[in-house]
Short mmCIF file of C-alpha atoms in Angstrom, two decimals:
data_model
loop_
_atom_site.label_atom_id
_atom_site.label_comp_id
_atom_site.label_asym_id
_atom_site.label_seq_id
_atom_site.Cartn_x
_atom_site.Cartn_y
_atom_site.Cartn_z
CA MET A 269 0.18 -0.19 0.44
CA ASN A 270 1.46 3.18 -1.28
CA SER A 271 1.29 6.50 1.28
CA VAL A 272 0.74 9.59 0.23
CA ILE A 273 2.06 13.11 2.08
CA SER A 274 0.47 16.53 2.71
CA SER A 275 2.29 19.16 2.75
CA TRP A 276 1.18 22.53 3.79
CA GLU A 277 2.71 25.68 2.72
CA THR A 278 2.64 27.74 5.84
CA CYS A 279 1.45 31.47 4.83
CA LYS A 280 2.82 34.89 7.21
CA VAL A 281 0.66 37.24 6.90
CA PRO A 282 1.83 40.84 5.90
CA GLU A 283 2.31 42.65 9.63
CA ILE A 284 2.84 46.43 10.11
CA SER A 285 3.94 47.49 13.11
CA ASP A 286 5.37 51.32 15.36
CA LEU A 287 3.08 53.81 13.77
CA VAL A 288 4.69 56.57 14.62
CA ALA A 289 2.94 59.97 13.43
CA PRO A 290 4.86 62.87 11.95
CA VAL A 291 5.54 66.01 14.16
CA PHE A 292 4.98 70.07 13.22
CA GLY A 293 4.28 71.68 16.47
CA LYS A 294 2.65 75.51 15.07
CA ILE A 295 3.85 77.92 12.37
CA TYR A 296 3.40 80.66 10.72
CA VAL A 297 0.73 81.13 7.91
CA GLY A 298 3.32 81.44 4.23
CA GLU A 299 5.96 78.77 5.94
CA THR A 300 6.57 75.15 6.23
CA VAL A 301 8.52 72.38 8.29
CA ASN A 302 8.78 68.71 7.42
CA GLY A 303 7.48 65.88 9.19
CA THR A 304 8.19 62.20 8.83
CA ALA A 305 5.99 59.75 9.89
CA THR A 306 7.72 56.17 10.74
CA PHE A 307 6.29 52.05 10.04
CA SER A 308 7.56 48.72 10.07
CA VAL A 309 6.43 45.85 7.52
CA GLN A 310 6.78 42.23 7.89
CA ASN A 311 5.97 39.57 5.49
CA ALA A 312 5.21 41.43 2.71
CA THR A 313 6.04 41.73 -1.04
CA ASP A 314 4.51 45.43 -1.56
CA VAL A 315 3.41 48.25 0.61
CA GLU A 316 1.11 50.81 -0.75
CA VAL A 317 0.95 54.48 1.18
CA VAL A 318 -1.19 57.42 0.77
CA LEU A 319 -1.66 60.11 1.85
CA SER A 320 -5.50 61.47 2.58
CA GLY A 321 -7.03 65.01 4.69
CA ASP A 322 -5.89 68.55 3.67
CA ASP A 323 -4.50 70.08 0.99
CA ALA A 324 -1.82 72.05 3.56
CA PHE A 325 0.00 68.70 3.95
CA SER A 326 2.16 66.44 1.15
CA VAL A 327 4.28 63.91 0.54
CA VAL A 328 7.69 65.46 -0.20
CA SER A 329 10.35 61.53 -0.68
CA GLU A 330 9.17 57.75 0.48
CA THR A 331 11.87 55.37 1.56
CA ASP A 332 11.41 51.71 3.11
CA GLY A 333 10.20 52.71 6.65
CA ALA A 334 9.52 56.28 6.81
CA VAL A 335 7.47 59.01 4.85
CA GLU A 336 8.76 63.00 5.23
CA ILE A 337 6.09 65.19 5.01
CA LYS A 338 5.33 69.35 4.36
CA PHE A 339 3.06 71.41 5.71
CA ALA A 340 2.70 74.25 3.91
CA PRO A 341 -0.22 76.38 5.45
CA THR A 342 -2.16 79.19 4.10
CA THR A 343 -4.68 80.10 5.98
CA ALA A 344 -4.55 79.88 10.02
CA GLY A 345 -6.37 77.05 11.74
CA SER A 346 -5.69 73.73 12.22
CA PHE A 347 -5.32 70.16 9.64
CA ASN A 348 -6.11 66.68 10.24
CA GLY A 349 -3.88 64.33 7.90
CA VAL A 350 -4.20 60.72 7.10
CA LEU A 351 -1.57 58.01 6.08
CA THR A 352 -2.80 54.81 5.48
CA ILE A 353 0.06 52.44 5.10
CA THR A 354 -1.54 48.73 3.07
CA ALA A 355 0.55 45.46 2.91
CA ASP A 356 -0.15 43.18 -0.49
CA GLY A 357 -3.72 44.50 -0.23
CA VAL A 358 -5.05 43.09 2.47
CA VAL A 359 -3.58 44.55 5.87
CA THR A 360 -4.03 48.38 6.32
CA GLU A 361 -3.12 50.37 9.47
CA THR A 362 -3.26 54.44 9.99
CA ILE A 363 -1.32 57.29 10.59
CA GLU A 364 -2.77 59.83 12.15
CA PHE A 365 -1.51 63.46 12.52
CA SER A 366 -2.27 67.29 12.86
CA ALA A 367 -0.29 70.89 12.41
CA SER A 368 -1.46 74.20 13.33
CA ALA A 369 -1.03 77.24 11.65
CA ILE A 370 -1.25 80.96 13.20
CA LEU A 371 -1.14 84.71 11.81
CA LYS A 372 2.57 86.00 11.47
CA PRO A 373 2.33 89.06 14.13
CA VAL A 374 2.89 92.68 12.14
CA ILE A 375 4.07 95.57 13.49
CA SER A 376 2.88 98.72 10.88
CA ASP A 377 1.81 102.31 10.23
CA LEU A 378 5.23 103.47 12.41
CA VAL A 379 4.55 107.01 13.50
CA ALA A 380 8.31 109.07 15.35
CA PRO A 381 8.31 111.08 17.58
CA GLU A 382 8.88 114.82 16.56
CA PHE A 383 10.28 117.23 19.03
CA THR A 384 10.69 121.00 18.25
CA GLN A 385 14.50 122.32 18.93
CA ILE A 386 14.90 123.51 22.41
CA TYR A 387 17.76 124.89 24.53
CA VAL A 388 20.16 122.71 27.13
CA GLY A 389 18.39 121.71 30.16
CA GLU A 390 14.38 122.41 29.72
CA THR A 391 12.97 119.14 28.33
CA ALA A 392 10.22 118.74 25.62
CA THR A 393 7.66 115.59 25.40
CA SER A 394 6.64 113.61 22.25
CA THR A 395 4.81 110.40 21.65
CA ALA A 396 5.97 107.66 19.15
CA THR A 397 2.62 105.62 17.99
CA PHE A 398 2.69 102.17 16.06
CA SER A 399 0.07 98.82 15.58
CA VAL A 400 0.38 95.28 16.10
CA GLU A 401 -1.74 92.72 14.58
CA ASN A 402 -1.55 88.25 15.03
CA ALA A 403 1.01 88.45 18.53
CA ASN A 404 0.52 88.27 21.77
CA SER A 405 3.05 90.06 23.85
CA VAL A 406 4.77 93.27 22.53
CA GLU A 407 8.64 94.06 23.88
CA VAL A 408 9.58 98.28 23.30
CA GLU A 409 12.22 99.60 24.10
CA LEU A 410 14.59 102.72 23.69
CA ILE A 411 18.00 103.05 22.64
CA GLY A 412 20.39 105.94 21.72
CA ASP A 413 21.53 109.07 23.39
CA ASN A 414 20.94 108.73 27.18
CA ALA A 415 18.76 112.07 26.93
CA PHE A 416 16.07 110.78 25.44
CA ALA A 417 14.15 108.71 27.81
CA ILE A 418 10.35 106.72 28.22
CA ALA A 419 7.89 108.37 30.32
CA SER A 420 4.86 106.28 29.23
CA LYS A 421 4.06 103.01 27.95
CA SER A 422 0.73 101.88 26.24
CA ASN A 423 -0.84 99.89 23.42
CA GLY A 424 0.67 101.26 20.28
CA ALA A 425 1.96 104.03 21.69
CA VAL A 426 5.17 105.32 23.92
CA GLU A 427 5.08 109.05 25.27
CA ILE A 428 9.20 109.65 25.31
CA THR A 429 11.06 113.08 26.61
CA PHE A 430 14.19 114.41 25.47
CA THR A 431 16.02 116.86 28.44
CA PRO A 432 19.98 117.25 26.94
CA ASP A 433 22.69 118.55 28.96
CA ALA A 434 24.30 119.99 26.24
CA ALA A 435 23.49 120.72 23.17
CA GLY A 436 23.69 119.41 19.21
CA THR A 437 21.67 116.83 17.60
CA PHE A 438 20.75 114.18 19.57
CA ASN A 439 19.51 110.63 17.85
CA GLY A 440 17.78 108.13 18.96
CA ALA A 441 15.92 104.62 18.24
CA LEU A 442 12.62 102.72 19.43
CA THR A 443 12.60 99.19 18.00
CA ILE A 444 9.19 97.61 19.01
CA THR A 445 8.93 93.24 19.37
CA ALA A 446 6.56 91.08 18.54
CA ASP A 447 6.41 88.21 20.41
CA GLY A 448 9.80 87.59 19.67
CA VAL A 449 10.15 87.07 16.37
CA VAL A 450 9.19 90.10 14.42
CA THR A 451 11.29 93.76 14.91
CA GLU A 452 10.45 97.27 13.43
CA THR A 453 12.49 100.38 14.04
CA ILE A 454 11.39 103.65 14.51
CA GLU A 455 14.02 106.12 14.49
CA PHE A 456 13.89 109.68 15.54
CA SER A 457 16.87 112.61 16.22
CA ALA A 458 16.13 116.13 18.11
CA VAL A 459 18.71 119.02 18.33
CA ALA A 460 19.56 121.20 21.96
CA ILE A 461 21.21 124.84 21.90
CA LEU A 462 22.99 126.53 24.46
CA LYS A 463 19.88 129.08 25.31
CA PRO A 464 21.63 132.99 25.37
CA VAL A 465 22.61 134.34 28.15
CA ILE A 466 23.09 138.00 29.44
CA SER A 467 26.08 138.77 31.70
CA ASP A 468 28.80 141.58 32.83
CA LEU A 469 25.54 144.29 32.72
CA VAL A 470 27.26 147.37 33.87
CA ALA A 471 25.00 150.63 34.49
CA PRO A 472 25.66 153.79 33.67
CA GLU A 473 26.39 155.97 36.29
CA PHE A 474 26.09 159.73 36.35
CA THR A 475 27.19 163.03 38.49
CA GLN A 476 25.11 165.18 39.93
CA ILE A 477 24.49 168.10 37.92
#
């Protein structure tokens, strides 16, 4: 009697594991940043990767187990994307990710303080004004000659005093920084002259006539 032995070839099911989402953080509208999604695939001969979600995301490059994705927002807001990995058409995993974009601060409408010519030892006051948009914090710094000083600050206005201790032309600048990333400068100048002095007064003397 003949015996027949059947052998069965074991097929291993593809596995997709070690999924790591790309990290983009928060950037300004109009800027770009890249992030990399990584994963591992075993027991597969064909791997397909598809990016879906918001148009702000695009694929830069693909290698085995890594997909570089670019985030280039044109508007402010939160954005979501999904990377779908399919192994041999039978096993699918997804990597979900998100990013956000904010409007970059804008400093505009810069108006320099104007000082009229004054005498040494006197004090004049004038105001620098400006506008700031899309910022959480604003820092103002006065640089230049010591004859200038900040008297007061409010939203979009800085009152500056000019107290010269010598004659001449004095220069100053006000730097405005929004959120630590955008800086504008307002330059200004003032002139001081010596006050006229009348001295050596001699009265006429008259003899008795």
